[in-house]
PDB file of C-alpha atoms and ligand atoms in Angstrom:
ATOM      1  CA  MET A 973      10.240 -16.794  29.863  1.00  0.00           C
ATOM      2  CA  ASN A 974      10.649 -13.246  29.245  1.00  0.00           C
ATOM      3  CA  VAL A 975       8.549 -12.343  26.575  1.00  0.00           C
ATOM      4  CA  MET A 976      11.495 -11.041  24.417  1.00  0.00           C
ATOM      5  CA  GLU A 977      13.832 -14.593  24.852  1.00  0.00           C
ATOM      6  CA  SER A 978      10.213 -16.067  23.581  1.00  0.00           C
ATOM      7  CA  PHE A 979      11.728 -14.318  19.908  1.00  0.00           C
ATOM      8  CA  SER A 980      15.268 -15.913  20.570  1.00  0.00           C
ATOM      9  CA  LEU A 981      15.982 -18.608  18.157  1.00  0.00           C
ATOM     10  CA  GLU A 982      19.785 -19.186  19.836  1.00  0.00           C
ATOM     11  CA  GLY A 983      20.510 -22.816  19.201  1.00  0.00           C
ATOM     12  CA  LYS A 984      18.196 -23.130  16.602  1.00  0.00           C
ATOM     13  CA  ILE A 985      19.527 -24.247  12.948  1.00  0.00           C
ATOM     14  CA  ALA A 986      17.165 -22.820  10.028  1.00  0.00           C
ATOM     15  CA  LEU A 987      17.233 -24.235   6.463  1.00  0.00           C
ATOM     16  CA  ILE A 988      16.031 -21.625   3.706  1.00  0.00           C
ATOM     17  CA  THR A 989      15.062 -22.410   0.216  1.00  0.00           C
ATOM     18  CA  GLY A 990      17.013 -20.420  -3.012  1.00  0.00           C
ATOM     19  CA  ALA A 991      18.172 -17.631  -0.079  1.00  0.00           C
ATOM     20  CA  SER A 992      20.445 -16.349  -2.384  1.00  0.00           C
ATOM     21  CA  TYR A 993      19.210 -12.856  -2.556  1.00  0.00           C
ATOM     22  CA  GLY A 994      16.095 -11.410  -2.385  1.00  0.00           C
ATOM     23  CA  ILE A 995      12.659 -12.393   0.316  1.00  0.00           C
ATOM     24  CA  GLY A 996      15.023 -15.753   1.176  1.00  0.00           C
ATOM     25  CA  PHE A 997      17.880 -13.709   1.923  1.00  0.00           C
ATOM     26  CA  ALA A 998      16.039 -11.145   4.287  1.00  0.00           C
ATOM     27  CA  ILE A 999      14.305 -13.907   6.120  1.00  0.00           C
ATOM     28  CA  ALA A1000      17.684 -15.537   6.773  1.00  0.00           C
ATOM     29  CA  CYS A1001      19.332 -12.123   7.869  1.00  0.00           C
ATOM     30  CA  ALA A1002      16.569 -11.841  10.475  1.00  0.00           C
ATOM     31  CA  LEU A1003      16.834 -15.399  11.406  1.00  0.00           C
ATOM     32  CA  HIS A1004      20.381 -14.850  12.243  1.00  0.00           C
ATOM     33  CA  ASP A1005      19.967 -11.449  14.015  1.00  0.00           C
ATOM     34  CA  ALA A1006      17.747 -13.557  15.786  1.00  0.00           C
ATOM     35  CA  GLY A1007      20.369 -16.205  17.041  1.00  0.00           C
ATOM     36  CA  ALA A1008      19.823 -18.628  14.670  1.00  0.00           C
ATOM     37  CA  THR A1009      22.655 -20.848  12.341  1.00  0.00           C
ATOM     38  CA  ILE A1010      22.026 -20.131   8.679  1.00  0.00           C
ATOM     39  CA  VAL A1011      22.058 -22.681   5.914  1.00  0.00           C
ATOM     40  CA  PHE A1012      20.157 -22.120   2.531  1.00  0.00           C
ATOM     41  CA  ASN A1013      20.616 -23.568  -0.962  1.00  0.00           C
ATOM     42  CA  ASP A1014      20.041 -22.568  -4.369  1.00  0.00           C
ATOM     43  CA  ILE A1015      20.145 -24.604  -7.914  1.00  0.00           C
ATOM     44  CA  LYS A1016      23.393 -23.351  -9.201  1.00  0.00           C
ATOM     45  CA  GLN A1017      26.581 -22.912  -7.791  1.00  0.00           C
ATOM     46  CA  GLU A1018      27.099 -19.309  -8.787  1.00  0.00           C
ATOM     47  CA  LEU A1019      24.133 -18.475  -7.091  1.00  0.00           C
ATOM     48  CA  VAL A1020      25.374 -20.324  -3.866  1.00  0.00           C
ATOM     49  CA  ASP A1021      28.820 -18.134  -4.115  1.00  0.00           C
ATOM     50  CA  LYS A1022      27.502 -15.061  -4.761  1.00  0.00           C
ATOM     51  CA  GLY A1023      24.876 -15.710  -1.480  1.00  0.00           C
ATOM     52  CA  LEU A1024      27.759 -16.543   0.551  1.00  0.00           C
ATOM     53  CA  ASP A1025      29.480 -13.424  -0.588  1.00  0.00           C
ATOM     54  CA  ALA A1026      26.500 -11.529   0.575  1.00  0.00           C
ATOM     55  CA  TYR A1027      26.328 -13.154   4.265  1.00  0.00           C
ATOM     56  CA  GLU A1028      29.787 -12.905   4.440  1.00  0.00           C
ATOM     57  CA  GLU A1029      29.513  -8.798   3.962  1.00  0.00           C
ATOM     58  CA  LYS A1030      26.832  -9.019   6.556  1.00  0.00           C
ATOM     59  CA  GLY A1031      28.923 -10.593   9.234  1.00  0.00           C
ATOM     60  CA  ILE A1032      27.009 -13.682   9.084  1.00  0.00           C
ATOM     61  CA  LYS A1033      28.276 -17.176   8.216  1.00  0.00           C
ATOM     62  CA  ALA A1034      26.110 -18.727   6.184  1.00  0.00           C
ATOM     63  CA  HIS A1035      25.927 -22.696   5.236  1.00  0.00           C
ATOM     64  CA  GLY A1036      25.495 -22.753   1.270  1.00  0.00           C
ATOM     65  CA  TYR A1037      24.820 -26.063  -0.706  1.00  0.00           C
ATOM     66  CA  VAL A1038      23.498 -26.730  -4.347  1.00  0.00           C
ATOM     67  CA  CYS A1039      20.167 -28.383  -4.441  1.00  0.00           C
ATOM     68  CA  ASP A1040      17.157 -28.071  -6.834  1.00  0.00           C
ATOM     69  CA  VAL A1041      14.452 -28.196  -4.484  1.00  0.00           C
ATOM     70  CA  THR A1042      12.053 -29.998  -7.336  1.00  0.00           C
ATOM     71  CA  ASP A1043      14.109 -32.982  -7.103  1.00  0.00           C
ATOM     72  CA  GLU A1044      13.259 -35.327  -3.755  1.00  0.00           C
ATOM     73  CA  ALA A1045      16.525 -37.349  -3.904  1.00  0.00           C
ATOM     74  CA  ALA A1046      18.317 -34.524  -3.893  1.00  0.00           C
ATOM     75  CA  VAL A1047      16.195 -32.468  -1.495  1.00  0.00           C
ATOM     76  CA  ASN A1048      16.735 -36.019   1.124  1.00  0.00           C
ATOM     77  CA  ALA A1049      20.311 -35.736  -0.154  1.00  0.00           C
ATOM     78  CA  LEU A1050      20.990 -32.138   1.167  1.00  0.00           C
ATOM     79  CA  VAL A1051      18.836 -32.560   4.427  1.00  0.00           C
ATOM     80  CA  ALA A1052      21.177 -35.634   5.393  1.00  0.00           C
ATOM     81  CA  LYS A1053      24.545 -33.698   4.550  1.00  0.00           C
ATOM     82  CA  VAL A1054      22.751 -30.630   6.824  1.00  0.00           C
ATOM     83  CA  GLU A1055      22.576 -33.129   9.616  1.00  0.00           C
ATOM     84  CA  GLU A1056      25.745 -34.683   9.261  1.00  0.00           C
ATOM     85  CA  GLU A1057      28.028 -31.072   8.619  1.00  0.00           C
ATOM     86  CA  VAL A1058      25.320 -28.637  10.511  1.00  0.00           C
ATOM     87  CA  GLY A1059      22.642 -30.740  12.660  1.00  0.00           C
ATOM     88  CA  VAL A1060      19.135 -31.118  12.698  1.00  0.00           C
ATOM     89  CA  ILE A1061      17.055 -28.413  10.886  1.00  0.00           C
ATOM     90  CA  ASP A1062      14.560 -26.986  13.420  1.00  0.00           C
ATOM     91  CA  ILE A1063      13.365 -24.505  11.120  1.00  0.00           C
ATOM     92  CA  LEU A1064      12.546 -24.557   7.514  1.00  0.00           C
ATOM     93  CA  VAL A1065      11.428 -21.725   5.332  1.00  0.00           C
ATOM     94  CA  ASN A1066       9.989 -22.584   1.774  1.00  0.00           C
ATOM     95  CA  ASN A1067      10.475 -19.950  -0.036  1.00  0.00           C
ATOM     96  CA  ALA A1068      12.469 -20.415  -3.301  1.00  0.00           C
ATOM     97  CA  GLY A1069       9.650 -19.868  -6.453  1.00  0.00           C
ATOM     98  CA  ILE A1070       9.261 -19.141  -9.617  1.00  0.00           C
ATOM     99  CA  ILE A1071       6.456 -17.351 -11.628  1.00  0.00           C
ATOM    100  CA  LYS A1072       5.755 -16.973 -15.796  1.00  0.00           C
ATOM    101  CA  ARG A1073       3.731 -14.213 -16.546  1.00  0.00           C
ATOM    102  CA  ILE A1074       1.731 -15.707 -19.767  1.00  0.00           C
ATOM    103  CA  PRO A1075      -2.106 -15.598 -20.482  1.00  0.00           C
ATOM    104  CA  MET A1076      -3.682 -18.838 -19.431  1.00  0.00           C
ATOM    105  CA  CYS A1077      -4.778 -19.900 -22.726  1.00  0.00           C
ATOM    106  CA  GLU A1078      -1.237 -19.090 -24.527  1.00  0.00           C
ATOM    107  CA  MET A1079       0.497 -21.424 -21.391  1.00  0.00           C
ATOM    108  CA  THR A1080       1.933 -24.739 -22.185  1.00  0.00           C
ATOM    109  CA  ALA A1081       0.896 -27.674 -19.604  1.00  0.00           C
ATOM    110  CA  GLU A1082       4.436 -28.118 -19.791  1.00  0.00           C
ATOM    111  CA  GLN A1083       4.975 -24.241 -18.319  1.00  0.00           C
ATOM    112  CA  PHE A1084       2.172 -24.562 -16.018  1.00  0.00           C
ATOM    113  CA  ARG A1085       3.676 -27.700 -14.514  1.00  0.00           C
ATOM    114  CA  GLN A1086       7.100 -26.193 -14.110  1.00  0.00           C
ATOM    115  CA  VAL A1087       5.596 -23.162 -11.491  1.00  0.00           C
ATOM    116  CA  ILE A1088       3.594 -26.076  -9.800  1.00  0.00           C
ATOM    117  CA  ASP A1089       6.611 -28.159  -9.756  1.00  0.00           C
ATOM    118  CA  VAL A1090       8.942 -25.314  -7.687  1.00  0.00           C
ATOM    119  CA  ASP A1091       6.280 -23.517  -5.666  1.00  0.00           C
ATOM    120  CA  LEU A1092       4.057 -26.184  -4.675  1.00  0.00           C
ATOM    121  CA  ASN A1093       5.851 -30.129  -4.826  1.00  0.00           C
ATOM    122  CA  ALA A1094       8.666 -28.541  -3.822  1.00  0.00           C
ATOM    123  CA  PRO A1095       7.540 -27.300  -0.502  1.00  0.00           C
ATOM    124  CA  PHE A1096       5.635 -30.915  -0.497  1.00  0.00           C
ATOM    125  CA  ILE A1097       8.920 -32.461  -0.956  1.00  0.00           C
ATOM    126  CA  CYS A1098      11.713 -29.947   1.736  1.00  0.00           C
ATOM    127  CA  ALA A1099       8.988 -30.578   4.295  1.00  0.00           C
ATOM    128  CA  LYS A1100       8.601 -34.153   3.859  1.00  0.00           C
ATOM    129  CA  ALA A1101      12.361 -34.297   4.152  1.00  0.00           C
ATOM    130  CA  VAL A1102      12.306 -32.213   7.334  1.00  0.00           C
ATOM    131  CA  ILE A1103       9.373 -33.541   9.428  1.00  0.00           C
ATOM    132  CA  PRO A1104      10.730 -37.255  10.825  1.00  0.00           C
ATOM    133  CA  SER A1105      14.039 -35.221  12.614  1.00  0.00           C
ATOM    134  CA  MET A1106      11.531 -32.502  13.700  1.00  0.00           C
ATOM    135  CA  ILE A1107       9.340 -35.027  15.327  1.00  0.00           C
ATOM    136  CA  LYS A1108      12.143 -37.071  16.877  1.00  0.00           C
ATOM    137  CA  LYS A1109      13.748 -33.544  18.356  1.00  0.00           C
ATOM    138  CA  GLY A1110       9.890 -32.731  19.687  1.00  0.00           C
ATOM    139  CA  HIS A1111       9.659 -29.481  17.521  1.00  0.00           C
ATOM    140  CA  GLY A1112       9.720 -28.103  14.310  1.00  0.00           C
ATOM    141  CA  LYS A1113       8.658 -24.998  12.502  1.00  0.00           C
ATOM    142  CA  ILE A1114       7.732 -24.707   8.564  1.00  0.00           C
ATOM    143  CA  ILE A1115       7.414 -21.394   6.938  1.00  0.00           C
ATOM    144  CA  ASN A1116       5.852 -21.568   3.797  1.00  0.00           C
ATOM    145  CA  ILE A1117       5.954 -18.246   1.234  1.00  0.00           C
ATOM    146  CA  CYS A1118       2.413 -17.805  -0.120  1.00  0.00           C
ATOM    147  CA  SER A1119       1.266 -14.963  -1.990  1.00  0.00           C
ATOM    148  CA  MET A1120      -1.385 -12.585  -2.577  1.00  0.00           C
ATOM    149  CA  MET A1121      -2.058 -15.290  -5.149  1.00  0.00           C
ATOM    150  CA  SER A1122      -3.172 -17.424  -2.553  1.00  0.00           C
ATOM    151  CA  GLU A1123      -6.274 -15.831  -2.285  1.00  0.00           C
ATOM    152  CA  LEU A1124      -6.716 -13.555  -5.385  1.00  0.00           C
ATOM    153  CA  GLY A1125      -6.132 -14.095  -8.782  1.00  0.00           C
ATOM    154  CA  ARG A1126      -5.113 -11.836 -12.226  1.00  0.00           C
ATOM    155  CA  GLU A1127      -4.287 -12.167 -15.904  1.00  0.00           C
ATOM    156  CA  THR A1128      -1.770 -13.713 -16.679  1.00  0.00           C
ATOM    157  CA  VAL A1129      -0.800 -15.935 -13.213  1.00  0.00           C
ATOM    158  CA  SER A1130      -3.063 -19.151 -13.434  1.00  0.00           C
ATOM    159  CA  ALA A1131      -0.124 -21.892 -12.702  1.00  0.00           C
ATOM    160  CA  TYR A1132       1.777 -18.986  -9.592  1.00  0.00           C
ATOM    161  CA  ALA A1133      -1.983 -18.913  -8.398  1.00  0.00           C
ATOM    162  CA  ALA A1134      -3.138 -22.495  -8.464  1.00  0.00           C
ATOM    163  CA  ALA A1135       0.272 -23.325  -6.787  1.00  0.00           C
ATOM    164  CA  LYS A1136       0.046 -20.473  -4.006  1.00  0.00           C
ATOM    165  CA  GLY A1137      -3.659 -21.227  -3.634  1.00  0.00           C
ATOM    166  CA  GLY A1138      -2.434 -25.078  -3.008  1.00  0.00           C
ATOM    167  CA  LEU A1139       0.388 -23.895  -0.915  1.00  0.00           C
ATOM    168  CA  LYS A1140      -1.726 -22.482   1.537  1.00  0.00           C
ATOM    169  CA  MET A1141      -3.678 -25.299   1.731  1.00  0.00           C
ATOM    170  CA  LEU A1142      -0.515 -27.685   2.425  1.00  0.00           C
ATOM    171  CA  THR A1143       0.544 -25.076   5.182  1.00  0.00           C
ATOM    172  CA  LYS A1144      -3.197 -26.152   7.032  1.00  0.00           C
ATOM    173  CA  ASN A1145      -2.741 -29.897   6.064  1.00  0.00           C
ATOM    174  CA  ILE A1146       0.923 -29.854   7.477  1.00  0.00           C
ATOM    175  CA  ALA A1147      -0.311 -28.079  10.682  1.00  0.00           C
ATOM    176  CA  SER A1148      -3.369 -30.456  11.011  1.00  0.00           C
ATOM    177  CA  GLU A1149      -1.042 -33.884  10.373  1.00  0.00           C
ATOM    178  CA  TYR A1150       1.657 -32.838  12.749  1.00  0.00           C
ATOM    179  CA  GLY A1151       0.626 -30.082  15.251  1.00  0.00           C
ATOM    180  CA  ALA A1152       0.187 -32.988  17.564  1.00  0.00           C
ATOM    181  CA  GLN A1153       3.740 -33.611  17.181  1.00  0.00           C
ATOM    182  CA  ASN A1154       4.403 -30.033  18.221  1.00  0.00           C
ATOM    183  CA  ILE A1155       5.668 -29.215  14.387  1.00  0.00           C
ATOM    184  CA  GLN A1156       3.926 -25.353  13.325  1.00  0.00           C
ATOM    185  CA  CYS A1157       3.267 -25.029   9.904  1.00  0.00           C
ATOM    186  CA  ASN A1158       2.574 -21.425   8.892  1.00  0.00           C
ATOM    187  CA  GLY A1159       2.626 -19.248   5.993  1.00  0.00           C
ATOM    188  CA  ILE A1160       3.498 -15.592   5.301  1.00  0.00           C
ATOM    189  CA  GLY A1161       1.142 -13.819   2.561  1.00  0.00           C
ATOM    190  CA  PRO A1162       4.114 -11.060   1.002  1.00  0.00           C
ATOM    191  CA  GLY A1163       1.945  -8.559  -0.811  1.00  0.00           C
ATOM    192  CA  TYR A1164       4.002  -7.047  -3.790  1.00  0.00           C
ATOM    193  CA  ILE A1165       7.606  -7.064  -2.735  1.00  0.00           C
ATOM    194  CA  ALA A1166      10.317  -5.086  -4.617  1.00  0.00           C
ATOM    195  CA  THR A1167      12.855  -7.780  -5.388  1.00  0.00           C
ATOM    196  CA  PRO A1168      14.100  -9.646  -9.093  1.00  0.00           C
ATOM    197  CA  GLN A1169      11.020 -11.277  -9.156  1.00  0.00           C
ATOM    198  CA  THR A1170       8.747  -8.279  -9.490  1.00  0.00           C
ATOM    199  CA  ALA A1171      11.501  -6.273 -11.187  1.00  0.00           C
ATOM    200  CA  PRO A1172       9.179  -6.555 -14.905  1.00  0.00           C
ATOM    201  CA  LEU A1173       6.606  -4.573 -13.281  1.00  0.00           C
ATOM    202  CA  ARG A1174       8.288  -1.938 -12.036  1.00  0.00           C
ATOM    203  CA  GLU A1175      10.623  -1.251 -15.348  1.00  0.00           C
ATOM    204  CA  ILE A1176      10.519   2.491 -15.904  1.00  0.00           C
ATOM    205  CA  GLN A1177       8.959   3.651 -18.968  1.00  0.00           C
ATOM    206  CA  PRO A1178      11.190   4.988 -21.924  1.00  0.00           C
ATOM    207  CA  ASP A1179       9.113   8.307 -21.232  1.00  0.00           C
ATOM    208  CA  GLY A1180      10.891   7.756 -17.972  1.00  0.00           C
ATOM    209  CA  SER A1181       7.367   7.200 -16.030  1.00  0.00           C
ATOM    210  CA  ARG A1182       6.273   4.660 -13.517  1.00  0.00           C
ATOM    211  CA  HIS A1183       5.252   1.482 -15.369  1.00  0.00           C
ATOM    212  CA  PRO A1184       1.503   1.020 -15.272  1.00  0.00           C
ATOM    213  CA  PHE A1185       1.555  -1.979 -13.065  1.00  0.00           C
ATOM    214  CA  ASP A1186       3.561  -0.029 -10.987  1.00  0.00           C
ATOM    215  CA  GLN A1187       1.163   2.512 -10.495  1.00  0.00           C
ATOM    216  CA  PHE A1188      -1.562  -0.101 -10.005  1.00  0.00           C
ATOM    217  CA  ILE A1189       0.072  -1.454  -7.173  1.00  0.00           C
ATOM    218  CA  LEU A1190       0.587   1.484  -5.087  1.00  0.00           C
ATOM    219  CA  ALA A1191      -3.034   2.294  -5.853  1.00  0.00           C
ATOM    220  CA  LYS A1192      -4.133  -0.914  -4.407  1.00  0.00           C
ATOM    221  CA  THR A1193      -1.991  -0.622  -1.423  1.00  0.00           C
ATOM    222  CA  PRO A1194      -2.872   1.518   1.374  1.00  0.00           C
ATOM    223  CA  ALA A1195       0.694   1.572   2.625  1.00  0.00           C
ATOM    224  CA  ASN A1196       0.997   3.468  -0.444  1.00  0.00           C
ATOM    225  CA  ARG A1197       4.320   2.064  -1.602  1.00  0.00           C
ATOM    226  CA  TRP A1198       5.581  -1.832  -2.625  1.00  0.00           C
ATOM    227  CA  GLY A1199       7.343  -3.768   0.419  1.00  0.00           C
ATOM    228  CA  ASP A1200      10.912  -4.480   0.677  1.00  0.00           C
ATOM    229  CA  PRO A1201      12.059  -7.935   1.469  1.00  0.00           C
ATOM    230  CA  GLU A1202      13.117  -6.641   5.139  1.00  0.00           C
ATOM    231  CA  ASP A1203       9.230  -6.311   5.842  1.00  0.00           C
ATOM    232  CA  LEU A1204       8.885  -9.557   5.931  1.00  0.00           C
ATOM    233  CA  ALA A1205      12.372 -10.159   8.099  1.00  0.00           C
ATOM    234  CA  ALA A1206      10.491  -9.539  11.889  1.00  0.00           C
ATOM    235  CA  PRO A1207       7.124 -11.659  10.955  1.00  0.00           C
ATOM    236  CA  ALA A1208       9.662 -14.394   9.764  1.00  0.00           C
ATOM    237  CA  VAL A1209      11.577 -14.368  13.207  1.00  0.00           C
ATOM    238  CA  PHE A1210       8.066 -14.377  14.943  1.00  0.00           C
ATOM    239  CA  LEU A1211       6.232 -17.923  13.066  1.00  0.00           C
ATOM    240  CA  ALA A1212      10.170 -19.081  13.432  1.00  0.00           C
ATOM    241  CA  SER A1213      10.735 -18.783  17.085  1.00  0.00           C
ATOM    242  CA  ASP A1214       8.669 -19.969  20.364  1.00  0.00           C
ATOM    243  CA  ALA A1215       6.695 -16.655  20.710  1.00  0.00           C
ATOM    244  CA  SER A1216       4.364 -18.387  17.854  1.00  0.00           C
ATOM    245  CA  ASN A1217       3.886 -21.729  19.839  1.00  0.00           C
ATOM    246  CA  PHE A1218       0.403 -21.866  19.897  1.00  0.00           C
ATOM    247  CA  VAL A1219      -0.069 -20.611  16.079  1.00  0.00           C
ATOM    248  CA  ASN A1220      -0.669 -23.060  13.665  1.00  0.00           C
ATOM    249  CA  GLY A1221      -1.670 -23.214  10.284  1.00  0.00           C
ATOM    250  CA  HIS A1222      -2.001 -19.802   9.779  1.00  0.00           C
ATOM    251  CA  ILE A1223      -1.163 -17.390   6.995  1.00  0.00           C
ATOM    252  CA  LEU A1224       0.223 -14.036   8.119  1.00  0.00           C
ATOM    253  CA  TYR A1225      -0.108 -11.428   5.246  1.00  0.00           C
ATOM    254  CA  VAL A1226       2.352  -9.308   5.364  1.00  0.00           C
ATOM    255  CA  ASP A1227       0.958  -6.577   2.339  1.00  0.00           C
ATOM    256  CA  GLY A1228       0.553  -3.076   3.525  1.00  0.00           C
ATOM    257  CA  GLY A1229      -3.128  -3.683   3.882  1.00  0.00           C
ATOM    258  CA  ILE A1230      -3.822  -5.200   0.103  1.00  0.00           C
ATOM    259  CA  LEU A1231      -6.702  -7.783   1.135  1.00  0.00           C
ATOM    260  CA  ALA A1232      -7.968  -5.827   3.395  1.00  0.00           C
ATOM    261  CA  TYR A1233      -8.548  -2.787   0.738  1.00  0.00           C
ATOM    262  CA  ILE A1234     -11.578  -2.332  -1.635  1.00  0.00           C
ATOM    263  CA  GLY A1235      -9.610  -0.296  -4.042  1.00  0.00           C
ATOM    264  CA  LYS A1236      -9.186   4.164  -4.276  1.00  0.00           C
ATOM    265  CA  GLN A1237     -12.989   5.364  -5.079  1.00  0.00           C
ATOM    266  CA  PRO A1238     -13.049   7.125  -8.641  1.00  0.00           C
TER     267      PRO A1238
HETATM  268  P1  LIG B 401      13.204 -14.275  -6.404  1.00  0.00           P
HETATM  269  O1  LIG B 401      13.573 -13.270  -6.149  1.00  0.00           O
HETATM  270  O2  LIG B 401      13.174 -15.029  -7.874  1.00  0.00           O
HETATM  271  O3  LIG B 401      13.875 -15.547  -5.669  1.00  0.00           O
HETATM  272  C1  LIG B 401      13.748 -16.459  -5.689  1.00  0.00           C
HETATM  273  C2  LIG B 401      15.088 -17.763  -5.457  1.00  0.00           C
HETATM  274  O4  LIG B 401      14.561 -19.027  -5.370  1.00  0.00           O
HETATM  275  C3  LIG B 401      16.099 -17.067  -6.332  1.00  0.00           C
HETATM  276  O5  LIG B 401      17.282 -17.249  -5.892  1.00  0.00           O
HETATM  277  C4  LIG B 401      15.899 -18.332  -7.707  1.00  0.00           C
HETATM  278  O6  LIG B 401      16.922 -19.027  -8.019  1.00  0.00           O
HETATM  279  C5  LIG B 401      15.289 -20.016  -6.397  1.00  0.00           C
HETATM  280  N1  LIG B 401      14.945 -20.924  -6.871  1.00  0.00           N
HETATM  281  C6  LIG B 401      13.754 -20.909  -8.213  1.00  0.00           C
HETATM  282  N2  LIG B 401      14.063 -22.312  -7.885  1.00  0.00           N
HETATM  283  C7  LIG B 401      14.419 -23.311  -7.517  1.00  0.00           C
HETATM  284  C8  LIG B 401      14.366 -24.505  -7.490  1.00  0.00           C
HETATM  285  N3  LIG B 401      14.315 -25.469  -8.195  1.00  0.00           N
HETATM  286  N4  LIG B 401      15.493 -25.043  -6.679  1.00  0.00           N
HETATM  287  C9  LIG B 401      16.273 -24.314  -5.563  1.00  0.00           C
HETATM  288  N5  LIG B 401      16.170 -22.365  -6.076  1.00  0.00           N
HETATM  289  C10 LIG B 401      15.206 -22.146  -6.702  1.00  0.00           C
HETATM  290  O7  LIG B 401      12.116 -14.308  -5.766  1.00  0.00           O
HETATM  291  P2  LIG B 401      11.467 -13.567  -4.406  1.00  0.00           P
HETATM  292  O8  LIG B 401      10.777 -12.353  -4.641  1.00  0.00           O
HETATM  293  O9  LIG B 401      12.772 -13.448  -3.296  1.00  0.00           O
HETATM  294  O10 LIG B 401      10.911 -14.332  -3.764  1.00  0.00           O
HETATM  295  C11 LIG B 401      10.954 -15.472  -2.981  1.00  0.00           C
HETATM  296  C12 LIG B 401       9.672 -16.588  -2.764  1.00  0.00           C
HETATM  297  O11 LIG B 401       8.389 -15.350  -2.302  1.00  0.00           O
HETATM  298  C13 LIG B 401       8.843 -16.791  -3.638  1.00  0.00           C
HETATM  299  O12 LIG B 401       8.116 -18.142  -3.477  1.00  0.00           O
HETATM  300  C14 LIG B 401       8.159 -16.029  -4.231  1.00  0.00           C
HETATM  301  O13 LIG B 401       6.845 -16.432  -4.987  1.00  0.00           O
HETATM  302  C15 LIG B 401       7.321 -15.514  -3.098  1.00  0.00           C
HETATM  303  N6  LIG B 401       7.042 -13.840  -3.442  1.00  0.00           N
HETATM  304  C16 LIG B 401       7.170 -13.191  -3.513  1.00  0.00           C
HETATM  305  C17 LIG B 401       6.878 -11.735  -3.748  1.00  0.00           C
HETATM  306  C18 LIG B 401       7.264 -10.485  -4.636  1.00  0.00           C
HETATM  307  O14 LIG B 401       6.756  -9.680  -4.690  1.00  0.00           O
HETATM  308  N7  LIG B 401       8.518 -10.574  -4.925  1.00  0.00           N
HETATM  309  C19 LIG B 401       5.334 -11.644  -3.342  1.00  0.00           C
HETATM  310  C20 LIG B 401       4.479 -12.724  -3.008  1.00  0.00           C
HETATM  311  C21 LIG B 401       5.387 -14.149  -2.794  1.00  0.00           C
HETATM  312  P3  LIG B 401      17.220 -18.283  -9.631  1.00  0.00           P
HETATM  313  O15 LIG B 401      17.689 -17.173  -9.560  1.00  0.00           O
HETATM  314  O16 LIG B 401      18.106 -19.575 -10.048  1.00  0.00           O
HETATM  315  O17 LIG B 401      15.777 -18.680 -10.614  1.00  0.00           O
HETATM  316  C1  LIG B 402       2.100 -10.877 -10.098  1.00  0.00           C
HETATM  317  C2  LIG B 402       3.459 -10.870  -9.131  1.00  0.00           C
HETATM  318  C3  LIG B 402       3.026 -11.708  -7.749  1.00  0.00           C
HETATM  319  C4  LIG B 402       3.750 -10.929  -6.474  1.00  0.00           C
HETATM  320  C5  LIG B 402       3.204 -12.001  -5.480  1.00  0.00           C
HETATM  321  C6  LIG B 402       2.256 -11.599  -4.733  1.00  0.00           C
HETATM  322  O1  LIG B 402       3.269 -11.014 -11.242  1.00  0.00           O
HETATM  323  O2  LIG B 402       1.463 -10.724  -9.986  1.00  0.00           O
HETATM  324  O3  LIG B 402       4.535 -10.876  -9.551  1.00  0.00           O
HETATM  325  O4  LIG B 402       2.633 -12.813  -7.939  1.00  0.00           O
HETATM  326  O5  LIG B 402       5.051 -11.764  -6.908  1.00  0.00           O
HETATM  327  O6  LIG B 402       3.408 -13.116  -5.063  1.00  0.00           O
HETATM  328  O7  LIG B 402       1.882 -11.560  -3.622  1.00  0.00           O
END
């Protein structure tokens, strides 16, 4: 096979969770450009409708469904419906995620659990729902959206870091457990990406200056900029395609160099 052909997703069906906007939307558009049929879900009908409009604007005929990824019965029903209406899912991107920025000693156990539920339990639920059909079909690709917090900690994000660190290990375990069935499970670890999730960290200050956290991220990132969701597009196509068939249990950090860098010298 020609090497460029190995990146093609022609004939493949991809489910990207929480992909009405942000990183999930950019990844879905990229998988579509590579040839895949796009299926996405979001937690509310308004968001699914907003997503469908956004895909249509890009000339993409996506299939959108309402589904809360933390609800195992709802996820199983979604996967059954997709198999019936669109076909067997070849590529799952576990993208849906939340963050709560609360100092650990002020965080309730319930708030901690909510983050773990969406960011760690849900990828387990979604992967578990698609793997049996992938095994029957003879192949499958699972991409888990990890984080800098799969490797690093910082103030206020204890639950998120615990979940994303766990997601890194879930990725390696799925690869270990189902690699023999030709399922590749890898992660993408985005650096700091400009999306609604990070908007509070980039708010312009009342005096017109940049948010101190925004300045901190620029100083920590050798690329000296925030990432765009589109920066994750080609890495996602790679991990979704035959081009990565012998890559399994790997976390591909797409972070402008953050994890390589000790920080600016004084
Ligand atoms: P975002 O803008 O907040 O989008 C996340 C999407 O997931 C939203 O559409 C959200 O819907 C949906 N969602 C949340 N809970 C859900 C649930 N229970 N069921 C179904 N959908 C749900 O986030 P993003 O920045 O694009 O991030 C996408 C993924 O990348 C997340 O896993 C995030 O942790 C990860 N990530 C982000 C960054 C970054 O810098 N932005 C960096 C590393 C990793 P609602 O709008 O209703 O909440
Ligand atoms: C934060 C951020 C991060 C990013 C991302 C980094 O508050 O530190 O929201 O956690 O979203 O996950 O990779």
